[in-house]
């Protein structure tokens, strides 16, 4: 979440399992139970897996960011791509918007759509 805060900006609040009384093992008590990142344009929430649940990475999730602020969304796209892999560079699409896809350094898939402002 600290990486996403560096890229997206905003205020980050993190609560661990240990802060909510989970003390079964030292490894899990420091993992994130709740986290929220908020800036002027978005609210982003995430958590680590629950105790005794197997984590499965891959195509189980894609995050999407959309808006019309081209400079800001391009900055987000490039920041999220740092250390990751761009699957589709930001480019004008047939529907009129600029769109791109990437996988960040943590294996999370992202789609960024920059609206043209023409659709009303």
mmCIF file of N, CA and C in Angstrom:
data_model
loop_
_atom_site.group_PDB
_atom_site.id
_atom_site.type_symbol
_atom_site.label_atom_id
_atom_site.label_comp_id
_atom_site.label_asym_id
_atom_site.label_seq_id
_atom_site.Cartn_x
_atom_site.Cartn_y
_atom_site.Cartn_z
ATOM 1 N N UNK A 1 0.825 -1.192 0.000
ATOM 2 C CA UNK A 1 0.000 0.000 0.000
ATOM 3 C C UNK A 1 0.873 1.261 0.000
ATOM 4 N N UNK A 2 2.036 1.170 0.622
ATOM 5 C CA UNK A 2 2.927 2.324 0.604
ATOM 6 C C UNK A 2 3.406 2.616 -0.821
ATOM 7 N N UNK A 3 3.636 1.579 -1.625
ATOM 8 C CA UNK A 3 3.982 1.765 -3.034
ATOM 9 C C UNK A 3 2.853 2.482 -3.763
ATOM 10 N N UNK A 4 1.617 2.029 -3.561
ATOM 11 C CA UNK A 4 0.477 2.654 -4.221
ATOM 12 C C UNK A 4 0.303 4.101 -3.761
ATOM 13 N N UNK A 5 0.618 4.381 -2.502
ATOM 14 C CA UNK A 5 0.553 5.754 -2.018
ATOM 15 C C UNK A 5 1.589 6.618 -2.734
ATOM 16 N N UNK A 6 2.793 6.075 -2.953
ATOM 17 C CA UNK A 6 3.813 6.825 -3.684
ATOM 18 C C UNK A 6 3.346 7.141 -5.100
ATOM 19 N N UNK A 7 2.666 6.203 -5.736
ATOM 20 C CA UNK A 7 2.214 6.379 -7.117
ATOM 21 C C UNK A 7 0.970 7.255 -7.192
ATOM 22 N N UNK A 8 -0.021 6.962 -6.362
ATOM 23 C CA UNK A 8 -1.324 7.605 -6.463
ATOM 24 C C UNK A 8 -1.482 8.818 -5.556
ATOM 25 N N UNK A 9 -0.603 8.962 -4.575
ATOM 26 C CA UNK A 9 -0.722 10.048 -3.610
ATOM 27 C C UNK A 9 -1.841 9.781 -2.620
ATOM 28 N N UNK A 10 -2.107 10.728 -1.768
ATOM 29 C CA UNK A 10 -3.215 10.599 -0.834
ATOM 30 C C UNK A 10 -2.798 10.206 0.561
ATOM 31 N N UNK A 11 -3.816 10.006 1.392
ATOM 32 C CA UNK A 11 -3.616 9.644 2.793
ATOM 33 C C UNK A 11 -3.830 8.151 2.962
ATOM 34 N N UNK A 12 -2.894 7.490 3.615
ATOM 35 C CA UNK A 12 -2.937 6.049 3.813
ATOM 36 C C UNK A 12 -3.185 5.731 5.282
ATOM 37 N N UNK A 13 -4.168 4.869 5.526
ATOM 38 C CA UNK A 13 -4.437 4.358 6.877
ATOM 39 C C UNK A 13 -4.323 2.847 6.829
ATOM 40 N N UNK A 14 -3.544 2.281 7.750
ATOM 41 C CA UNK A 14 -3.320 0.836 7.789
ATOM 42 C C UNK A 14 -3.581 0.323 9.199
ATOM 43 N N UNK A 15 -4.340 -0.773 9.304
ATOM 44 C CA UNK A 15 -4.562 -1.476 10.573
ATOM 45 C C UNK A 15 -4.136 -2.924 10.375
ATOM 46 N N UNK A 16 -3.387 -3.448 11.334
ATOM 47 C CA UNK A 16 -2.916 -4.827 11.234
ATOM 48 C C UNK A 16 -3.848 -5.778 11.985
ATOM 49 N N UNK A 17 -3.704 -7.071 11.691
ATOM 50 C CA UNK A 17 -4.476 -8.080 12.420
ATOM 51 C C UNK A 17 -4.167 -7.996 13.912
ATOM 52 N N UNK A 18 -2.893 -7.755 14.260
ATOM 53 C CA UNK A 18 -2.499 -7.655 15.662
ATOM 54 C C UNK A 18 -3.193 -6.514 16.389
ATOM 55 N N UNK A 19 -3.416 -5.403 15.700
ATOM 56 C CA UNK A 19 -4.105 -4.272 16.311
ATOM 57 C C UNK A 19 -5.558 -4.609 16.638
ATOM 58 N N UNK A 20 -6.099 -5.628 15.968
ATOM 59 C CA UNK A 20 -7.476 -6.040 16.220
ATOM 60 C C UNK A 20 -7.529 -7.303 17.093
ATOM 61 N N UNK A 21 -6.423 -7.607 17.767
ATOM 62 C CA UNK A 21 -6.419 -8.684 18.740
ATOM 63 C C UNK A 21 -5.990 -10.038 18.235
ATOM 64 N N UNK A 22 -5.590 -10.167 16.970
ATOM 65 C CA UNK A 22 -5.134 -11.457 16.449
ATOM 66 C C UNK A 22 -3.717 -11.705 16.936
ATOM 67 N N UNK A 23 -3.547 -12.780 17.735
ATOM 68 C CA UNK A 23 -2.232 -13.067 18.317
ATOM 69 C C UNK A 23 -1.809 -14.521 18.160
ATOM 70 N N UNK A 24 -2.463 -15.276 17.271
ATOM 71 C CA UNK A 24 -2.157 -16.699 17.142
ATOM 72 C C UNK A 24 -0.733 -16.965 16.685
ATOM 73 N N UNK A 25 -0.211 -16.155 15.757
ATOM 74 C CA UNK A 25 1.180 -16.324 15.341
ATOM 75 C C UNK A 25 1.779 -14.960 15.006
ATOM 76 N N UNK A 26 3.067 -14.846 15.299
ATOM 77 C CA UNK A 26 3.739 -13.560 15.094
ATOM 78 C C UNK A 26 3.776 -13.158 13.631
ATOM 79 N N UNK A 27 3.835 -14.129 12.714
ATOM 80 C CA UNK A 27 3.940 -13.829 11.298
ATOM 81 C C UNK A 27 2.710 -13.089 10.786
ATOM 82 N N UNK A 28 1.540 -13.481 11.222
ATOM 83 C CA UNK A 28 0.323 -12.899 10.667
ATOM 84 C C UNK A 28 -0.155 -11.647 11.397
ATOM 85 N N UNK A 29 0.232 -11.479 12.634
ATOM 86 C CA UNK A 29 -0.293 -10.336 13.391
ATOM 87 C C UNK A 29 0.156 -8.993 12.819
ATOM 88 N N UNK A 30 1.241 -8.964 12.047
ATOM 89 C CA UNK A 30 1.720 -7.721 11.453
ATOM 90 C C UNK A 30 1.215 -7.503 10.032
ATOM 91 N N UNK A 31 0.400 -8.419 9.517
ATOM 92 C CA UNK A 31 -0.154 -8.253 8.178
ATOM 93 C C UNK A 31 -1.363 -7.324 8.218
ATOM 94 N N UNK A 32 -1.686 -6.783 7.061
ATOM 95 C CA UNK A 32 -2.725 -5.762 6.947
ATOM 96 C C UNK A 32 -4.115 -6.382 6.989
ATOM 97 N N UNK A 33 -4.909 -5.962 7.987
ATOM 98 C CA UNK A 33 -6.305 -6.380 8.063
ATOM 99 C C UNK A 33 -7.181 -5.425 7.251
ATOM 100 N N UNK A 34 -6.947 -4.126 7.398
ATOM 101 C CA UNK A 34 -7.677 -3.095 6.659
ATOM 102 C C UNK A 34 -6.684 -2.013 6.256
ATOM 103 N N UNK A 35 -6.800 -1.542 5.028
ATOM 104 C CA UNK A 35 -6.036 -0.366 4.612
ATOM 105 C C UNK A 35 -6.880 0.435 3.631
ATOM 106 N N UNK A 36 -6.750 1.728 3.731
ATOM 107 C CA UNK A 36 -7.480 2.628 2.843
ATOM 108 C C UNK A 36 -6.538 3.728 2.382
ATOM 109 N N UNK A 37 -6.541 3.961 1.087
ATOM 110 C CA UNK A 37 -5.789 5.052 0.491
ATOM 111 C C UNK A 37 -6.794 5.969 -0.186
ATOM 112 N N UNK A 38 -6.811 7.227 0.224
ATOM 113 C CA UNK A 38 -7.752 8.188 -0.342
ATOM 114 C C UNK A 38 -6.991 9.412 -0.820
ATOM 115 N N UNK A 39 -7.351 9.860 -2.041
ATOM 116 C CA UNK A 39 -6.864 11.143 -2.524
ATOM 117 C C UNK A 39 -8.063 11.929 -3.048
ATOM 118 N N UNK A 40 -7.824 12.990 -3.761
ATOM 119 C CA UNK A 40 -8.925 13.837 -4.216
ATOM 120 C C UNK A 40 -9.831 13.153 -5.235
ATOM 121 N N UNK A 41 -9.336 12.099 -5.890
ATOM 122 C CA UNK A 41 -10.103 11.494 -6.981
ATOM 123 C C UNK A 41 -10.467 10.034 -6.776
ATOM 124 N N UNK A 42 -9.901 9.357 -5.762
ATOM 125 C CA UNK A 42 -10.222 7.943 -5.601
ATOM 126 C C UNK A 42 -10.097 7.483 -4.168
ATOM 127 N N UNK A 43 -10.703 6.353 -3.914
ATOM 128 C CA UNK A 43 -10.582 5.653 -2.642
ATOM 129 C C UNK A 43 -10.211 4.217 -2.975
ATOM 130 N N UNK A 44 -9.137 3.718 -2.390
ATOM 131 C CA UNK A 44 -8.560 2.422 -2.725
ATOM 132 C C UNK A 44 -8.420 1.653 -1.423
ATOM 133 N N UNK A 45 -8.996 0.452 -1.352
ATOM 134 C CA UNK A 45 -8.933 -0.352 -0.131
ATOM 135 C C UNK A 45 -8.314 -1.715 -0.442
ATOM 136 N N UNK A 46 -7.565 -2.264 0.524
ATOM 137 C CA UNK A 46 -6.936 -3.566 0.333
ATOM 138 C C UNK A 46 -6.628 -4.192 1.691
ATOM 139 N N UNK A 47 -6.351 -5.502 1.656
ATOM 140 C CA UNK A 47 -5.935 -6.202 2.867
ATOM 141 C C UNK A 47 -5.111 -7.419 2.474
ATOM 142 N N UNK A 48 -4.342 -7.933 3.443
ATOM 143 C CA UNK A 48 -3.655 -9.204 3.235
ATOM 144 C C UNK A 48 -4.676 -10.319 3.414
ATOM 145 N N UNK A 49 -4.274 -11.531 3.074
ATOM 146 C CA UNK A 49 -5.189 -12.660 3.217
ATOM 147 C C UNK A 49 -5.470 -12.919 4.694
ATOM 148 N N UNK A 50 -6.583 -13.554 4.937
ATOM 149 C CA UNK A 50 -6.943 -13.910 6.300
ATOM 150 C C UNK A 50 -6.082 -15.076 6.762
ATOM 151 N N UNK A 51 -5.910 -15.209 8.076
ATOM 152 C CA UNK A 51 -5.141 -16.349 8.589
ATOM 153 C C UNK A 51 -5.745 -17.667 8.095
ATOM 154 N N UNK A 52 -4.886 -18.604 7.797
ATOM 155 C CA UNK A 52 -5.278 -19.949 7.372
ATOM 156 C C UNK A 52 -5.963 -19.982 6.004
ATOM 157 N N UNK A 53 -5.852 -18.919 5.211
ATOM 158 C CA UNK A 53 -6.375 -18.895 3.848
ATOM 159 C C UNK A 53 -5.205 -18.866 2.884
ATOM 160 N N UNK A 54 -5.248 -19.731 1.882
ATOM 161 C CA UNK A 54 -4.181 -19.787 0.893
ATOM 162 C C UNK A 54 -4.337 -18.634 -0.098
ATOM 163 N N UNK A 55 -3.234 -17.952 -0.371
ATOM 164 C CA UNK A 55 -3.233 -16.858 -1.337
ATOM 165 C C UNK A 55 -3.048 -17.436 -2.733
ATOM 166 N N UNK A 56 -3.867 -16.983 -3.671
ATOM 167 C CA UNK A 56 -3.752 -17.413 -5.060
ATOM 168 C C UNK A 56 -3.549 -16.187 -5.936
ATOM 169 N N UNK A 57 -2.343 -16.061 -6.491
ATOM 170 C CA UNK A 57 -2.050 -14.950 -7.377
ATOM 171 C C UNK A 57 -2.382 -15.329 -8.805
ATOM 172 N N UNK A 58 -2.561 -14.341 -9.632
ATOM 173 C CA UNK A 58 -2.802 -14.598 -11.042
ATOM 174 C C UNK A 58 -3.917 -13.744 -11.576
ATOM 175 N N UNK A 59 -4.766 -14.359 -12.346
ATOM 176 C CA UNK A 59 -5.830 -13.630 -13.019
ATOM 177 C C UNK A 59 -7.084 -13.489 -12.164
ATOM 178 N N UNK A 60 -6.941 -13.562 -10.863
ATOM 179 C CA UNK A 60 -8.097 -13.496 -9.981
ATOM 180 C C UNK A 60 -8.618 -12.077 -9.772
ATOM 181 N N UNK A 61 -7.859 -11.056 -10.196
ATOM 182 C CA UNK A 61 -8.295 -9.685 -9.974
ATOM 183 C C UNK A 61 -7.619 -8.748 -10.970
ATOM 184 N N UNK A 62 -8.349 -7.751 -11.401
ATOM 185 C CA UNK A 62 -7.798 -6.638 -12.171
ATOM 186 C C UNK A 62 -8.349 -5.363 -11.570
ATOM 187 N N UNK A 63 -7.487 -4.410 -11.355
ATOM 188 C CA UNK A 63 -7.894 -3.113 -10.839
ATOM 189 C C UNK A 63 -8.064 -2.182 -12.033
ATOM 190 N N UNK A 64 -8.983 -1.244 -11.919
ATOM 191 C CA UNK A 64 -9.235 -0.312 -13.008
ATOM 192 C C UNK A 64 -9.280 1.107 -12.462
ATOM 193 N N UNK A 65 -8.620 2.013 -13.182
ATOM 194 C CA UNK A 65 -8.678 3.434 -12.862
ATOM 195 C C UNK A 65 -9.173 4.134 -14.118
ATOM 196 N N UNK A 66 -10.163 4.986 -13.971
ATOM 197 C CA UNK A 66 -10.713 5.702 -15.121
ATOM 198 C C UNK A 66 -10.961 7.154 -14.753
ATOM 199 N N UNK A 67 -10.856 8.019 -15.734
ATOM 200 C CA UNK A 67 -11.118 9.429 -15.537
ATOM 201 C C UNK A 67 -10.762 10.188 -16.792
ATOM 202 N N UNK A 68 -10.739 11.509 -16.690
ATOM 203 C CA UNK A 68 -10.456 12.338 -17.861
ATOM 204 C C UNK A 68 -9.178 13.159 -17.726
ATOM 205 N N UNK A 69 -8.523 13.126 -16.570
ATOM 206 C CA UNK A 69 -7.294 13.895 -16.368
ATOM 207 C C UNK A 69 -6.119 13.119 -16.960
ATOM 208 N N UNK A 70 -5.791 13.431 -18.213
ATOM 209 C CA UNK A 70 -4.770 12.660 -18.944
ATOM 210 C C UNK A 70 -3.414 12.686 -18.254
ATOM 211 N N UNK A 71 -2.975 13.839 -17.799
ATOM 212 C CA UNK A 71 -1.662 13.939 -17.159
ATOM 213 C C UNK A 71 -1.610 13.102 -15.878
ATOM 214 N N UNK A 72 -2.640 13.195 -15.065
ATOM 215 C CA UNK A 72 -2.673 12.467 -13.801
ATOM 216 C C UNK A 72 -2.746 10.958 -14.040
ATOM 217 N N UNK A 73 -3.631 10.516 -14.930
ATOM 218 C CA UNK A 73 -3.783 9.084 -15.173
ATOM 219 C C UNK A 73 -2.564 8.495 -15.869
ATOM 220 N N UNK A 74 -1.903 9.266 -16.721
ATOM 221 C CA UNK A 74 -0.654 8.807 -17.336
ATOM 222 C C UNK A 74 0.422 8.653 -16.270
ATOM 223 N N UNK A 75 0.472 9.590 -15.317
ATOM 224 C CA UNK A 75 1.412 9.499 -14.194
ATOM 225 C C UNK A 75 1.128 8.233 -13.377
ATOM 226 N N UNK A 76 -0.155 7.968 -13.084
ATOM 227 C CA UNK A 76 -0.515 6.753 -12.355
ATOM 228 C C UNK A 76 -0.073 5.510 -13.121
ATOM 229 N N UNK A 77 -0.363 5.462 -14.425
ATOM 230 C CA UNK A 77 -0.010 4.309 -15.257
ATOM 231 C C UNK A 77 1.497 4.062 -15.208
ATOM 232 N N UNK A 78 2.281 5.101 -15.437
ATOM 233 C CA UNK A 78 3.740 4.953 -15.445
ATOM 234 C C UNK A 78 4.273 4.566 -14.076
ATOM 235 N N UNK A 79 3.708 5.102 -13.020
ATOM 236 C CA UNK A 79 4.141 4.750 -11.669
ATOM 237 C C UNK A 79 3.826 3.311 -11.318
ATOM 238 N N UNK A 80 2.630 2.861 -11.674
ATOM 239 C CA UNK A 80 2.248 1.476 -11.406
ATOM 240 C C UNK A 80 3.089 0.504 -12.242
ATOM 241 N N UNK A 81 3.521 0.925 -13.419
ATOM 242 C CA UNK A 81 4.321 0.064 -14.298
ATOM 243 C C UNK A 81 5.768 -0.054 -13.833
ATOM 244 N N UNK A 82 6.234 0.861 -12.979
ATOM 245 C CA UNK A 82 7.615 0.838 -12.513
ATOM 246 C C UNK A 82 7.904 -0.479 -11.790
ATOM 247 N N UNK A 83 8.805 -1.257 -12.325
ATOM 248 C CA UNK A 83 9.146 -2.555 -11.748
ATOM 249 C C UNK A 83 8.211 -3.663 -12.178
ATOM 250 N N UNK A 84 7.196 -3.325 -12.955
ATOM 251 C CA UNK A 84 6.226 -4.309 -13.438
ATOM 252 C C UNK A 84 6.383 -4.538 -14.935
ATOM 253 N N UNK A 85 5.270 -4.850 -15.595
ATOM 254 C CA UNK A 85 5.311 -5.154 -17.024
ATOM 255 C C UNK A 85 4.079 -4.558 -17.705
ATOM 256 N N UNK A 86 4.319 -3.772 -18.741
ATOM 257 C CA UNK A 86 3.223 -3.203 -19.515
ATOM 258 C C UNK A 86 2.745 -4.247 -20.518
ATOM 259 N N UNK A 87 1.459 -4.575 -20.437
ATOM 260 C CA UNK A 87 0.877 -5.533 -21.381
ATOM 261 C C UNK A 87 0.334 -4.837 -22.622
ATOM 262 N N UNK A 88 -0.198 -3.630 -22.439
ATOM 263 C CA UNK A 88 -0.701 -2.806 -23.545
ATOM 264 C C UNK A 88 -0.378 -1.358 -23.198
ATOM 265 N N UNK A 89 0.522 -0.732 -23.957
ATOM 266 C CA UNK A 89 0.854 0.659 -23.664
ATOM 267 C C UNK A 89 -0.374 1.559 -23.798
ATOM 268 N N UNK A 90 -0.361 2.673 -23.086
ATOM 269 C CA UNK A 90 -1.432 3.651 -23.234
ATOM 270 C C UNK A 90 -1.486 4.104 -24.690
ATOM 271 N N UNK A 91 -2.658 3.986 -25.301
ATOM 272 C CA UNK A 91 -2.833 4.379 -26.695
ATOM 273 C C UNK A 91 -4.297 4.679 -26.957
ATOM 274 N N UNK A 92 -4.543 5.525 -27.932
ATOM 275 C CA UNK A 92 -5.906 5.865 -28.360
ATOM 276 C C UNK A 92 -6.575 4.595 -28.883
ATOM 277 N N UNK A 93 -7.835 4.368 -28.452
ATOM 278 C CA UNK A 93 -8.564 3.165 -28.840
ATOM 279 C C UNK A 93 -9.740 3.524 -29.750
ATOM 280 N N UNK A 94 -10.346 2.515 -30.353
ATOM 281 C CA UNK A 94 -11.432 2.740 -31.305
ATOM 282 C C UNK A 94 -12.637 3.420 -30.665
ATOM 283 N N UNK A 95 -12.823 3.282 -29.360
ATOM 284 C CA UNK A 95 -13.968 3.924 -28.693
ATOM 285 C C UNK A 95 -13.673 5.386 -28.349
ATOM 286 N N UNK A 96 -12.464 5.869 -28.695
ATOM 287 C CA UNK A 96 -12.148 7.275 -28.519
ATOM 288 C C UNK A 96 -11.322 7.607 -27.297
ATOM 289 N N UNK A 97 -11.240 6.693 -26.345
ATOM 290 C CA UNK A 97 -10.466 6.923 -25.131
ATOM 291 C C UNK A 97 -9.042 6.402 -25.301
ATOM 292 N N UNK A 98 -8.186 6.796 -24.387
ATOM 293 C CA UNK A 98 -6.844 6.242 -24.298
ATOM 294 C C UNK A 98 -6.875 5.157 -23.227
ATOM 295 N N UNK A 99 -6.320 3.995 -23.530
ATOM 296 C CA UNK A 99 -6.434 2.835 -22.645
ATOM 297 C C UNK A 99 -5.120 2.072 -22.644
ATOM 298 N N UNK A 100 -4.774 1.510 -21.481
ATOM 299 C CA UNK A 100 -3.593 0.664 -21.362
ATOM 300 C C UNK A 100 -3.759 -0.341 -20.239
ATOM 301 N N UNK A 101 -2.956 -1.399 -20.288
ATOM 302 C CA UNK A 101 -2.984 -2.436 -19.254
ATOM 303 C C UNK A 101 -1.557 -2.753 -18.819
ATOM 304 N N UNK A 102 -1.424 -3.111 -17.547
ATOM 305 C CA UNK A 102 -0.116 -3.471 -17.019
ATOM 306 C C UNK A 102 -0.281 -4.425 -15.843
ATOM 307 N N UNK A 103 0.800 -5.042 -15.479
ATOM 308 C CA UNK A 103 0.880 -5.841 -14.258
ATOM 309 C C UNK A 103 1.957 -5.200 -13.400
ATOM 310 N N UNK A 104 1.599 -4.802 -12.179
ATOM 311 C CA UNK A 104 2.574 -4.111 -11.337
ATOM 312 C C UNK A 104 3.587 -5.094 -10.753
ATOM 313 N N UNK A 105 4.543 -4.579 -10.019
ATOM 314 C CA UNK A 105 5.633 -5.410 -9.487
ATOM 315 C C UNK A 105 5.164 -6.436 -8.461
ATOM 316 N N UNK A 106 3.912 -6.327 -8.023
ATOM 317 C CA UNK A 106 3.367 -7.287 -7.069
ATOM 318 C C UNK A 106 2.485 -8.330 -7.761
ATOM 319 N N UNK A 107 2.377 -8.263 -9.106
ATOM 320 C CA UNK A 107 1.569 -9.215 -9.853
ATOM 321 C C UNK A 107 0.107 -8.814 -9.982
ATOM 322 N N UNK A 108 -0.235 -7.587 -9.619
ATOM 323 C CA UNK A 108 -1.614 -7.109 -9.721
ATOM 324 C C UNK A 108 -1.824 -6.511 -11.107
ATOM 325 N N UNK A 109 -2.918 -6.902 -11.750
ATOM 326 C CA UNK A 109 -3.253 -6.417 -13.084
ATOM 327 C C UNK A 109 -4.023 -5.102 -12.975
ATOM 328 N N UNK A 110 -3.675 -4.141 -13.832
ATOM 329 C CA UNK A 110 -4.289 -2.818 -13.837
ATOM 330 C C UNK A 110 -4.741 -2.462 -15.247
ATOM 331 N N UNK A 111 -5.881 -1.786 -15.333
ATOM 332 C CA UNK A 111 -6.379 -1.201 -16.574
ATOM 333 C C UNK A 111 -6.558 0.286 -16.300
ATOM 334 N N UNK A 112 -6.084 1.118 -17.219
ATOM 335 C CA UNK A 112 -6.239 2.564 -17.067
ATOM 336 C C UNK A 112 -6.934 3.080 -18.305
ATOM 337 N N UNK A 113 -8.057 3.778 -18.105
ATOM 338 C CA UNK A 113 -8.830 4.343 -19.200
ATOM 339 C C UNK A 113 -8.927 5.857 -19.013
ATOM 340 N N UNK A 114 -8.406 6.579 -19.999
ATOM 341 C CA UNK A 114 -8.455 8.036 -19.960
ATOM 342 C C UNK A 114 -9.526 8.483 -20.930
ATOM 343 N N UNK A 115 -10.633 8.967 -20.394
ATOM 344 C CA UNK A 115 -11.777 9.369 -21.195
ATOM 345 C C UNK A 115 -11.490 10.578 -22.068
ATOM 346 N N UNK A 116 -12.087 10.591 -23.223
ATOM 347 C CA UNK A 116 -11.899 11.701 -24.159
ATOM 348 C C UNK A 116 -12.727 12.913 -23.784
ATOM 349 N N UNK A 117 -13.731 12.706 -22.930
ATOM 350 C CA UNK A 117 -14.607 13.802 -22.539
ATOM 351 C C UNK A 117 -15.720 14.038 -23.538
ATOM 352 N N UNK A 118 -15.739 13.260 -24.645
ATOM 353 C CA UNK A 118 -16.761 13.425 -25.669
ATOM 354 C C UNK A 118 -18.063 12.716 -25.354
ATOM 355 N N UNK A 119 -17.983 11.605 -24.594
ATOM 356 C CA UNK A 119 -19.193 10.814 -24.291
ATOM 357 C C UNK A 119 -19.982 11.505 -23.198
ATOM 358 N N UNK A 120 -21.221 11.819 -23.511
ATOM 359 C CA UNK A 120 -22.075 12.461 -22.515
ATOM 360 C C UNK A 120 -23.445 11.851 -22.549
#
